């Protein structure tokens, strides 16, 4: 019985150490600067769209202290005719809002459930501010893919797959 307890304790310690090492490994790989590859939305009826075009621009940064920042933009955006963002037409304002997405705050990786939790402090879409959002992810060959289940473009009726490449 004593040997069984010792074996169980050793197994628990080993499992905990492997889990910690795995979390540190994925966290180490994720830290740094990423460039946006694609954002593909899927509507509840299966329709696929590219809200930021087929060649979007963007960056994602994770640091060692658990901070992150995301910026996503359409590749092609019209210039503001007046040259003054405070004097945009309603159409120009709509194009700016619909052609970009950004937020920052804290992040946490859970290797077991394959989720990234974004604790969003500030966002270009105010509805996301002060929320926690989980993204199921895959990581392979310096590519990070995650799924957004509550998007800025349709809420829960639209999901988005976002793909980033490590720089």
Short mmCIF file of N, CA and C in Angstrom, two decimals:
data_model
loop_
_atom_site.label_atom_id
_atom_site.label_comp_id
_atom_site.label_asym_id
_atom_site.label_seq_id
_atom_site.Cartn_x
_atom_site.Cartn_y
_atom_site.Cartn_z
N UNK A 1 0.82 -1.19 0.00
CA UNK A 1 0.00 0.00 0.00
C UNK A 1 0.87 1.26 0.00
N UNK A 2 1.95 1.24 0.79
CA UNK A 2 2.85 2.38 0.87
C UNK A 2 3.51 2.61 -0.49
N UNK A 3 3.92 1.52 -1.16
CA UNK A 3 4.53 1.64 -2.49
C UNK A 3 3.53 2.21 -3.50
N UNK A 4 2.26 1.84 -3.39
CA UNK A 4 1.23 2.35 -4.29
C UNK A 4 1.06 3.86 -4.10
N UNK A 5 1.05 4.31 -2.84
CA UNK A 5 0.94 5.75 -2.57
C UNK A 5 2.14 6.49 -3.12
N UNK A 6 3.33 5.93 -2.93
CA UNK A 6 4.55 6.55 -3.44
C UNK A 6 4.50 6.63 -4.96
N UNK A 7 4.05 5.56 -5.59
CA UNK A 7 3.94 5.53 -7.05
C UNK A 7 2.93 6.56 -7.55
N UNK A 8 1.79 6.67 -6.88
CA UNK A 8 0.78 7.65 -7.28
C UNK A 8 1.29 9.08 -7.12
N UNK A 9 1.99 9.36 -6.03
CA UNK A 9 2.55 10.69 -5.81
C UNK A 9 3.57 11.01 -6.89
N UNK A 10 4.43 10.05 -7.20
CA UNK A 10 5.44 10.25 -8.25
C UNK A 10 4.78 10.50 -9.60
N UNK A 11 3.72 9.75 -9.88
CA UNK A 11 3.00 9.92 -11.14
C UNK A 11 2.36 11.30 -11.22
N UNK A 12 1.75 11.76 -10.14
CA UNK A 12 1.14 13.09 -10.12
C UNK A 12 2.19 14.19 -10.31
N UNK A 13 3.31 14.05 -9.64
CA UNK A 13 4.40 15.04 -9.77
C UNK A 13 4.90 15.07 -11.20
N UNK A 14 5.10 13.90 -11.80
CA UNK A 14 5.59 13.81 -13.18
C UNK A 14 4.58 14.43 -14.15
N UNK A 15 3.30 14.10 -13.95
CA UNK A 15 2.25 14.65 -14.82
C UNK A 15 2.22 16.17 -14.72
N UNK A 16 2.30 16.71 -13.50
CA UNK A 16 2.30 18.15 -13.30
C UNK A 16 3.52 18.79 -13.96
N UNK A 17 4.69 18.17 -13.83
CA UNK A 17 5.91 18.72 -14.42
C UNK A 17 5.83 18.72 -15.94
N UNK A 18 5.30 17.65 -16.52
CA UNK A 18 5.16 17.57 -17.98
C UNK A 18 4.16 18.63 -18.45
N UNK A 19 3.07 18.81 -17.74
CA UNK A 19 2.07 19.81 -18.11
C UNK A 19 2.67 21.21 -18.06
N UNK A 20 3.43 21.50 -17.00
CA UNK A 20 4.08 22.80 -16.90
C UNK A 20 5.07 23.01 -18.02
N UNK A 21 5.87 21.98 -18.34
CA UNK A 21 6.85 22.08 -19.40
C UNK A 21 6.14 22.33 -20.73
N UNK A 22 5.03 21.63 -20.96
CA UNK A 22 4.26 21.80 -22.19
C UNK A 22 3.72 23.22 -22.30
N UNK A 23 3.15 23.76 -21.21
CA UNK A 23 2.64 25.12 -21.22
C UNK A 23 3.76 26.12 -21.50
N UNK A 24 4.92 25.90 -20.88
CA UNK A 24 6.05 26.79 -21.11
C UNK A 24 6.54 26.69 -22.54
N UNK A 25 6.52 25.48 -23.11
CA UNK A 25 6.97 25.28 -24.47
C UNK A 25 6.08 26.04 -25.44
N UNK A 26 4.77 25.87 -25.33
CA UNK A 26 3.86 26.56 -26.24
C UNK A 26 3.92 28.07 -26.00
N UNK A 27 4.02 28.49 -24.74
CA UNK A 27 4.11 29.91 -24.45
C UNK A 27 5.37 30.51 -25.06
N UNK A 28 6.48 29.78 -25.00
CA UNK A 28 7.74 30.25 -25.58
C UNK A 28 7.61 30.37 -27.08
N UNK A 29 6.96 29.41 -27.71
CA UNK A 29 6.80 29.46 -29.16
C UNK A 29 5.86 30.58 -29.60
N UNK A 30 4.89 30.90 -28.78
CA UNK A 30 3.90 31.91 -29.16
C UNK A 30 4.40 33.33 -28.93
N UNK A 31 5.27 33.52 -27.96
CA UNK A 31 5.76 34.87 -27.67
C UNK A 31 6.46 35.46 -28.88
N UNK A 32 6.26 36.75 -29.07
CA UNK A 32 6.91 37.45 -30.17
C UNK A 32 5.90 38.05 -31.14
N UNK A 33 6.40 38.38 -32.32
CA UNK A 33 5.61 39.08 -33.33
C UNK A 33 5.13 38.13 -34.41
N UNK A 34 3.86 38.28 -34.78
CA UNK A 34 3.20 37.47 -35.81
C UNK A 34 2.65 38.40 -36.88
N UNK A 35 2.56 37.89 -38.11
CA UNK A 35 1.94 38.64 -39.20
C UNK A 35 0.68 37.90 -39.64
N UNK A 36 -0.32 38.67 -40.03
CA UNK A 36 -1.61 38.10 -40.40
C UNK A 36 -1.53 37.42 -41.77
N UNK A 37 -2.09 36.23 -41.86
CA UNK A 37 -2.17 35.50 -43.12
C UNK A 37 -3.59 35.62 -43.69
N UNK A 38 -4.61 35.33 -42.85
CA UNK A 38 -5.98 35.38 -43.36
C UNK A 38 -6.99 35.47 -42.22
N UNK A 39 -8.17 35.98 -42.57
CA UNK A 39 -9.35 35.96 -41.71
C UNK A 39 -10.49 35.50 -42.61
N UNK A 40 -11.05 34.34 -42.29
CA UNK A 40 -12.15 33.79 -43.08
C UNK A 40 -13.36 33.57 -42.20
N UNK A 41 -14.45 34.25 -42.53
CA UNK A 41 -15.69 34.10 -41.77
C UNK A 41 -16.56 33.02 -42.39
N UNK A 42 -17.28 32.31 -41.52
CA UNK A 42 -18.27 31.33 -41.97
C UNK A 42 -19.58 31.66 -41.28
N UNK A 43 -20.60 31.94 -42.09
CA UNK A 43 -21.93 32.26 -41.58
C UNK A 43 -22.64 30.97 -41.18
N UNK A 44 -23.73 31.09 -40.44
CA UNK A 44 -24.47 29.92 -39.95
C UNK A 44 -24.98 29.04 -41.09
N UNK A 45 -25.15 29.61 -42.29
CA UNK A 45 -25.60 28.81 -43.44
C UNK A 45 -24.44 28.22 -44.24
N UNK A 46 -23.19 28.44 -43.76
CA UNK A 46 -22.02 27.88 -44.43
C UNK A 46 -21.34 28.83 -45.41
N UNK A 47 -21.91 30.01 -45.64
CA UNK A 47 -21.32 30.98 -46.55
C UNK A 47 -20.00 31.49 -45.99
N UNK A 48 -18.97 31.50 -46.83
CA UNK A 48 -17.66 31.97 -46.42
C UNK A 48 -17.38 33.35 -47.03
N UNK A 49 -16.81 34.24 -46.22
CA UNK A 49 -16.44 35.58 -46.67
C UNK A 49 -15.09 35.95 -46.07
N UNK A 50 -14.47 36.96 -46.68
CA UNK A 50 -13.19 37.47 -46.20
C UNK A 50 -13.39 38.94 -45.82
N UNK A 51 -13.73 39.23 -44.55
CA UNK A 51 -14.10 40.58 -44.15
C UNK A 51 -12.99 41.61 -44.31
N UNK A 52 -11.74 41.17 -44.36
CA UNK A 52 -10.63 42.10 -44.54
C UNK A 52 -9.92 41.85 -45.87
N UNK A 53 -10.64 41.21 -46.80
CA UNK A 53 -10.08 40.91 -48.10
C UNK A 53 -9.26 39.63 -48.09
N UNK A 54 -8.76 39.27 -49.27
CA UNK A 54 -8.00 38.02 -49.39
C UNK A 54 -6.53 38.20 -49.05
N UNK A 55 -6.10 39.42 -48.85
CA UNK A 55 -4.70 39.68 -48.50
C UNK A 55 -4.64 40.73 -47.39
N UNK A 56 -5.20 40.41 -46.21
CA UNK A 56 -5.26 41.43 -45.15
C UNK A 56 -3.88 41.71 -44.56
N UNK A 57 -3.79 42.82 -43.86
CA UNK A 57 -2.56 43.18 -43.14
C UNK A 57 -2.85 43.12 -41.66
N UNK A 58 -1.86 42.76 -40.88
CA UNK A 58 -2.07 42.76 -39.45
C UNK A 58 -0.87 42.27 -38.69
N UNK A 59 -0.88 42.56 -37.41
CA UNK A 59 0.18 42.07 -36.53
C UNK A 59 -0.42 41.66 -35.19
N UNK A 60 0.22 40.68 -34.60
CA UNK A 60 -0.16 40.16 -33.30
C UNK A 60 1.13 40.04 -32.50
N UNK A 61 1.09 40.53 -31.27
CA UNK A 61 2.28 40.47 -30.42
C UNK A 61 1.91 39.88 -29.07
N UNK A 62 2.69 38.88 -28.65
CA UNK A 62 2.58 38.30 -27.31
C UNK A 62 3.90 38.56 -26.59
N UNK A 63 3.87 39.06 -25.35
CA UNK A 63 5.13 39.22 -24.62
C UNK A 63 5.22 38.25 -23.44
N UNK A 64 6.37 38.24 -22.80
CA UNK A 64 6.65 37.30 -21.71
C UNK A 64 5.87 37.61 -20.43
N UNK A 65 5.27 38.79 -20.34
CA UNK A 65 4.51 39.17 -19.15
C UNK A 65 3.02 38.90 -19.30
N UNK A 66 2.61 38.28 -20.43
CA UNK A 66 1.21 37.96 -20.62
C UNK A 66 0.39 39.05 -21.29
N UNK A 67 1.07 40.01 -21.91
CA UNK A 67 0.39 41.07 -22.65
C UNK A 67 0.30 40.69 -24.13
N UNK A 68 -0.73 41.18 -24.80
CA UNK A 68 -0.86 40.97 -26.23
C UNK A 68 -1.44 42.22 -26.87
N UNK A 69 -1.26 42.34 -28.19
CA UNK A 69 -1.89 43.41 -28.98
C UNK A 69 -2.13 42.87 -30.39
N UNK A 70 -3.33 43.14 -30.92
CA UNK A 70 -3.73 42.69 -32.25
C UNK A 70 -4.18 43.88 -33.07
N UNK A 71 -3.72 43.93 -34.34
CA UNK A 71 -4.21 44.91 -35.30
C UNK A 71 -4.50 44.18 -36.60
N UNK A 72 -5.69 44.39 -37.15
CA UNK A 72 -6.09 43.76 -38.41
C UNK A 72 -6.68 44.84 -39.31
N UNK A 73 -6.24 44.85 -40.59
CA UNK A 73 -6.71 45.84 -41.55
C UNK A 73 -6.95 45.22 -42.92
N UNK A 74 -7.92 45.77 -43.65
CA UNK A 74 -8.04 45.43 -45.06
C UNK A 74 -6.77 45.90 -45.75
N UNK A 75 -6.34 45.17 -46.74
CA UNK A 75 -5.14 45.54 -47.47
C UNK A 75 -5.34 46.83 -48.25
N UNK A 76 -6.49 46.94 -48.89
CA UNK A 76 -6.78 48.13 -49.70
C UNK A 76 -7.86 48.95 -49.01
N UNK A 77 -7.50 50.17 -48.65
CA UNK A 77 -8.44 51.09 -48.00
C UNK A 77 -8.33 52.44 -48.69
N UNK A 78 -9.47 53.03 -48.97
CA UNK A 78 -9.49 54.33 -49.65
C UNK A 78 -8.98 55.43 -48.71
N UNK A 79 -8.29 56.38 -49.28
CA UNK A 79 -7.84 57.55 -48.53
C UNK A 79 -9.04 58.43 -48.18
N UNK A 80 -8.92 59.17 -47.09
CA UNK A 80 -9.95 60.12 -46.68
C UNK A 80 -9.80 61.37 -47.55
N UNK A 81 -10.84 61.71 -48.28
CA UNK A 81 -10.77 62.80 -49.26
C UNK A 81 -10.32 64.11 -48.63
N UNK A 82 -10.88 64.45 -47.46
CA UNK A 82 -10.54 65.72 -46.81
C UNK A 82 -9.14 65.72 -46.19
N UNK A 83 -8.57 64.53 -46.00
CA UNK A 83 -7.28 64.45 -45.33
C UNK A 83 -7.39 64.66 -43.82
N UNK A 84 -8.59 64.69 -43.29
CA UNK A 84 -8.84 64.95 -41.87
C UNK A 84 -9.84 63.91 -41.37
N UNK A 85 -9.41 63.03 -40.46
CA UNK A 85 -10.32 61.97 -40.00
C UNK A 85 -11.52 62.51 -39.24
N UNK A 86 -11.44 63.74 -38.77
CA UNK A 86 -12.57 64.37 -38.09
C UNK A 86 -13.60 64.93 -39.06
N UNK A 87 -13.30 64.90 -40.35
CA UNK A 87 -14.22 65.43 -41.36
C UNK A 87 -14.58 64.37 -42.39
N UNK A 88 -14.59 63.11 -41.96
CA UNK A 88 -14.95 62.00 -42.86
C UNK A 88 -16.42 62.04 -43.21
N UNK A 89 -16.72 61.54 -44.39
CA UNK A 89 -18.12 61.34 -44.74
C UNK A 89 -18.61 60.10 -44.00
N UNK A 90 -19.93 59.92 -43.88
CA UNK A 90 -20.43 58.69 -43.24
C UNK A 90 -19.91 57.42 -43.92
N UNK A 91 -19.79 57.46 -45.24
CA UNK A 91 -19.28 56.30 -45.98
C UNK A 91 -17.81 56.04 -45.65
N UNK A 92 -17.02 57.10 -45.53
CA UNK A 92 -15.60 56.94 -45.17
C UNK A 92 -15.47 56.38 -43.76
N UNK A 93 -16.28 56.89 -42.83
CA UNK A 93 -16.26 56.36 -41.46
C UNK A 93 -16.62 54.88 -41.43
N UNK A 94 -17.65 54.51 -42.18
CA UNK A 94 -18.06 53.09 -42.23
C UNK A 94 -16.93 52.23 -42.78
N UNK A 95 -16.26 52.71 -43.81
CA UNK A 95 -15.16 51.94 -44.41
C UNK A 95 -14.01 51.77 -43.41
N UNK A 96 -13.73 52.80 -42.63
CA UNK A 96 -12.67 52.71 -41.62
C UNK A 96 -13.02 51.66 -40.57
N UNK A 97 -14.24 51.75 -40.05
CA UNK A 97 -14.67 50.83 -39.00
C UNK A 97 -14.73 49.39 -39.52
N UNK A 98 -15.32 49.20 -40.69
CA UNK A 98 -15.49 47.85 -41.23
C UNK A 98 -14.18 47.27 -41.76
N UNK A 99 -13.20 48.12 -42.00
CA UNK A 99 -11.94 47.64 -42.56
C UNK A 99 -10.85 47.43 -41.54
N UNK A 100 -11.20 47.46 -40.24
CA UNK A 100 -10.16 47.29 -39.23
C UNK A 100 -10.72 46.66 -37.96
N UNK A 101 -9.81 46.07 -37.20
CA UNK A 101 -10.15 45.50 -35.90
C UNK A 101 -8.87 45.49 -35.07
N UNK A 102 -8.95 45.96 -33.86
CA UNK A 102 -7.78 45.92 -32.98
C UNK A 102 -8.24 45.79 -31.54
N UNK A 103 -7.40 45.15 -30.76
CA UNK A 103 -7.62 45.06 -29.32
C UNK A 103 -6.34 44.67 -28.62
N UNK A 104 -6.29 44.95 -27.31
CA UNK A 104 -5.12 44.57 -26.52
C UNK A 104 -5.53 44.28 -25.10
N UNK A 105 -4.64 43.62 -24.38
CA UNK A 105 -4.89 43.26 -22.99
C UNK A 105 -3.95 42.17 -22.55
N UNK A 106 -4.47 41.19 -21.82
CA UNK A 106 -3.69 40.07 -21.28
C UNK A 106 -4.11 38.78 -21.99
N UNK A 107 -3.20 37.81 -22.04
CA UNK A 107 -3.53 36.52 -22.62
C UNK A 107 -3.04 35.39 -21.72
N UNK A 108 -3.65 34.24 -21.92
CA UNK A 108 -3.25 33.03 -21.20
C UNK A 108 -3.42 31.85 -22.16
N UNK A 109 -2.46 30.94 -22.13
CA UNK A 109 -2.49 29.74 -22.97
C UNK A 109 -2.84 28.55 -22.08
N UNK A 110 -3.79 27.73 -22.54
CA UNK A 110 -4.09 26.46 -21.88
C UNK A 110 -3.83 25.36 -22.89
N UNK A 111 -2.68 24.72 -22.74
CA UNK A 111 -2.26 23.68 -23.69
C UNK A 111 -3.19 22.47 -23.64
N UNK A 112 -3.73 22.16 -22.48
CA UNK A 112 -4.60 20.99 -22.33
C UNK A 112 -5.86 21.14 -23.16
N UNK A 113 -6.53 22.29 -23.05
CA UNK A 113 -7.76 22.50 -23.81
C UNK A 113 -7.51 23.16 -25.16
N UNK A 114 -6.24 23.47 -25.45
CA UNK A 114 -5.85 24.13 -26.71
C UNK A 114 -6.61 25.44 -26.90
N UNK A 115 -6.60 26.27 -25.84
CA UNK A 115 -7.27 27.57 -25.92
C UNK A 115 -6.31 28.70 -25.56
N UNK A 116 -6.53 29.81 -26.22
CA UNK A 116 -5.92 31.08 -25.83
C UNK A 116 -7.06 31.89 -25.25
N UNK A 117 -6.87 32.42 -24.07
CA UNK A 117 -7.86 33.32 -23.48
C UNK A 117 -7.34 34.74 -23.61
N UNK A 118 -8.12 35.57 -24.29
CA UNK A 118 -7.80 36.99 -24.40
C UNK A 118 -8.65 37.72 -23.37
N UNK A 119 -7.99 38.41 -22.45
CA UNK A 119 -8.67 39.30 -21.50
C UNK A 119 -8.56 40.69 -22.11
N UNK A 120 -9.60 41.07 -22.84
CA UNK A 120 -9.57 42.29 -23.65
C UNK A 120 -9.81 43.51 -22.77
N UNK A 121 -8.81 44.39 -22.75
CA UNK A 121 -8.92 45.63 -21.98
C UNK A 121 -9.54 46.74 -22.83
N UNK A 122 -9.00 46.93 -24.04
CA UNK A 122 -9.46 47.98 -24.93
C UNK A 122 -9.57 47.40 -26.34
N UNK A 123 -10.63 47.80 -27.06
CA UNK A 123 -10.85 47.26 -28.40
C UNK A 123 -11.47 48.32 -29.30
N UNK A 124 -11.19 48.22 -30.59
CA UNK A 124 -11.85 49.12 -31.55
C UNK A 124 -13.34 48.83 -31.62
N UNK A 125 -13.74 47.61 -31.27
CA UNK A 125 -15.15 47.22 -31.16
C UNK A 125 -15.49 47.28 -29.67
N UNK A 126 -16.12 48.37 -29.20
CA UNK A 126 -16.31 48.58 -27.76
C UNK A 126 -17.04 47.44 -27.04
N UNK A 127 -17.87 46.69 -27.76
CA UNK A 127 -18.60 45.58 -27.13
C UNK A 127 -17.66 44.52 -26.56
N UNK A 128 -16.45 44.47 -27.06
CA UNK A 128 -15.48 43.47 -26.59
C UNK A 128 -14.71 43.93 -25.35
N UNK A 129 -14.76 45.21 -25.02
CA UNK A 129 -13.95 45.71 -23.91
C UNK A 129 -14.37 45.08 -22.59
N UNK A 130 -13.35 44.78 -21.78
CA UNK A 130 -13.54 44.16 -20.46
C UNK A 130 -14.24 42.81 -20.54
N UNK A 131 -13.94 42.07 -21.59
CA UNK A 131 -14.47 40.70 -21.72
C UNK A 131 -13.30 39.73 -21.78
N UNK A 132 -13.60 38.47 -21.48
CA UNK A 132 -12.65 37.37 -21.68
C UNK A 132 -13.19 36.52 -22.80
N UNK A 133 -12.34 36.23 -23.78
CA UNK A 133 -12.76 35.41 -24.90
C UNK A 133 -11.77 34.29 -25.12
N UNK A 134 -12.31 33.09 -25.26
CA UNK A 134 -11.48 31.91 -25.51
C UNK A 134 -11.45 31.62 -26.99
N UNK A 135 -10.28 31.27 -27.49
CA UNK A 135 -10.10 30.90 -28.88
C UNK A 135 -9.46 29.51 -28.92
N UNK A 136 -10.13 28.54 -29.54
CA UNK A 136 -9.50 27.25 -29.76
C UNK A 136 -8.44 27.44 -30.83
N UNK A 137 -7.26 26.87 -30.61
CA UNK A 137 -6.15 27.11 -31.54
C UNK A 137 -5.45 25.82 -31.94
N UNK A 138 -4.71 25.93 -33.04
CA UNK A 138 -3.73 24.92 -33.44
C UNK A 138 -2.44 25.68 -33.71
N UNK A 139 -1.34 25.00 -33.45
CA UNK A 139 -0.02 25.59 -33.70
C UNK A 139 0.82 24.54 -34.41
N UNK A 140 1.29 24.90 -35.62
CA UNK A 140 2.12 23.96 -36.36
C UNK A 140 2.99 24.74 -37.36
N UNK A 141 4.27 24.40 -37.40
CA UNK A 141 5.20 25.00 -38.36
C UNK A 141 5.16 26.53 -38.35
N UNK A 142 5.26 27.11 -37.15
CA UNK A 142 5.24 28.57 -36.98
C UNK A 142 3.97 29.21 -37.49
N UNK A 143 2.88 28.46 -37.51
CA UNK A 143 1.59 29.01 -37.90
C UNK A 143 0.61 28.80 -36.76
N UNK A 144 -0.07 29.86 -36.39
CA UNK A 144 -1.08 29.84 -35.33
C UNK A 144 -2.44 30.09 -35.96
N UNK A 145 -3.37 29.16 -35.74
CA UNK A 145 -4.75 29.33 -36.21
C UNK A 145 -5.65 29.29 -35.00
N UNK A 146 -6.62 30.21 -34.96
CA UNK A 146 -7.61 30.12 -33.90
C UNK A 146 -8.98 30.49 -34.45
N UNK A 147 -10.00 30.09 -33.70
CA UNK A 147 -11.38 30.31 -34.11
C UNK A 147 -12.04 31.31 -33.17
N UNK A 148 -12.65 32.33 -33.76
CA UNK A 148 -13.41 33.34 -33.01
C UNK A 148 -14.89 32.96 -33.14
N UNK A 149 -15.52 32.68 -32.00
CA UNK A 149 -16.91 32.24 -32.04
C UNK A 149 -17.91 33.36 -31.78
N UNK A 150 -17.43 34.53 -31.40
CA UNK A 150 -18.32 35.68 -31.16
C UNK A 150 -17.68 36.88 -31.84
N UNK A 151 -17.87 36.95 -33.17
CA UNK A 151 -17.13 37.93 -33.97
C UNK A 151 -17.75 39.33 -33.89
N UNK A 152 -17.01 40.28 -34.43
CA UNK A 152 -17.50 41.66 -34.54
C UNK A 152 -18.46 41.79 -35.72
N UNK A 153 -18.57 40.73 -36.52
CA UNK A 153 -19.40 40.78 -37.73
C UNK A 153 -20.46 39.69 -37.69
N UNK A 154 -21.39 39.84 -36.82
CA UNK A 154 -22.48 38.88 -36.78
C UNK A 154 -22.60 38.13 -35.48
N UNK A 155 -21.77 38.48 -34.51
CA UNK A 155 -21.87 37.84 -33.20
C UNK A 155 -21.75 36.34 -33.29
N UNK A 156 -22.72 35.64 -32.72
CA UNK A 156 -22.66 34.19 -32.64
C UNK A 156 -23.12 33.49 -33.92
N UNK A 157 -23.68 34.24 -34.89
CA UNK A 157 -24.11 33.60 -36.13
C UNK A 157 -22.95 33.47 -37.13
N UNK A 158 -21.80 34.04 -36.80
CA UNK A 158 -20.63 33.98 -37.67
C UNK A 158 -19.44 33.52 -36.84
N UNK A 159 -18.65 32.60 -37.40
CA UNK A 159 -17.37 32.25 -36.78
C UNK A 159 -16.26 32.67 -37.74
N UNK A 160 -15.10 32.90 -37.19
CA UNK A 160 -13.97 33.32 -38.02
C UNK A 160 -12.76 32.46 -37.70
N UNK A 161 -12.05 32.03 -38.74
CA UNK A 161 -10.76 31.38 -38.54
C UNK A 161 -9.70 32.43 -38.89
N UNK A 162 -8.83 32.69 -37.93
CA UNK A 162 -7.78 33.68 -38.10
C UNK A 162 -6.44 32.94 -38.11
N UNK A 163 -5.61 33.24 -39.11
CA UNK A 163 -4.33 32.55 -39.28
C UNK A 163 -3.20 33.57 -39.22
N UNK A 164 -2.20 33.25 -38.38
CA UNK A 164 -1.03 34.10 -38.20
C UNK A 164 0.24 33.30 -38.50
N UNK A 165 1.27 33.96 -39.00
CA UNK A 165 2.58 33.33 -39.25
C UNK A 165 3.61 34.05 -38.40
N UNK A 166 4.47 33.27 -37.73
CA UNK A 166 5.50 33.84 -36.84
C UNK A 166 6.57 34.51 -37.68
N UNK A 167 6.95 35.71 -37.27
CA UNK A 167 8.05 36.43 -37.95
C UNK A 167 9.38 36.00 -37.39
#
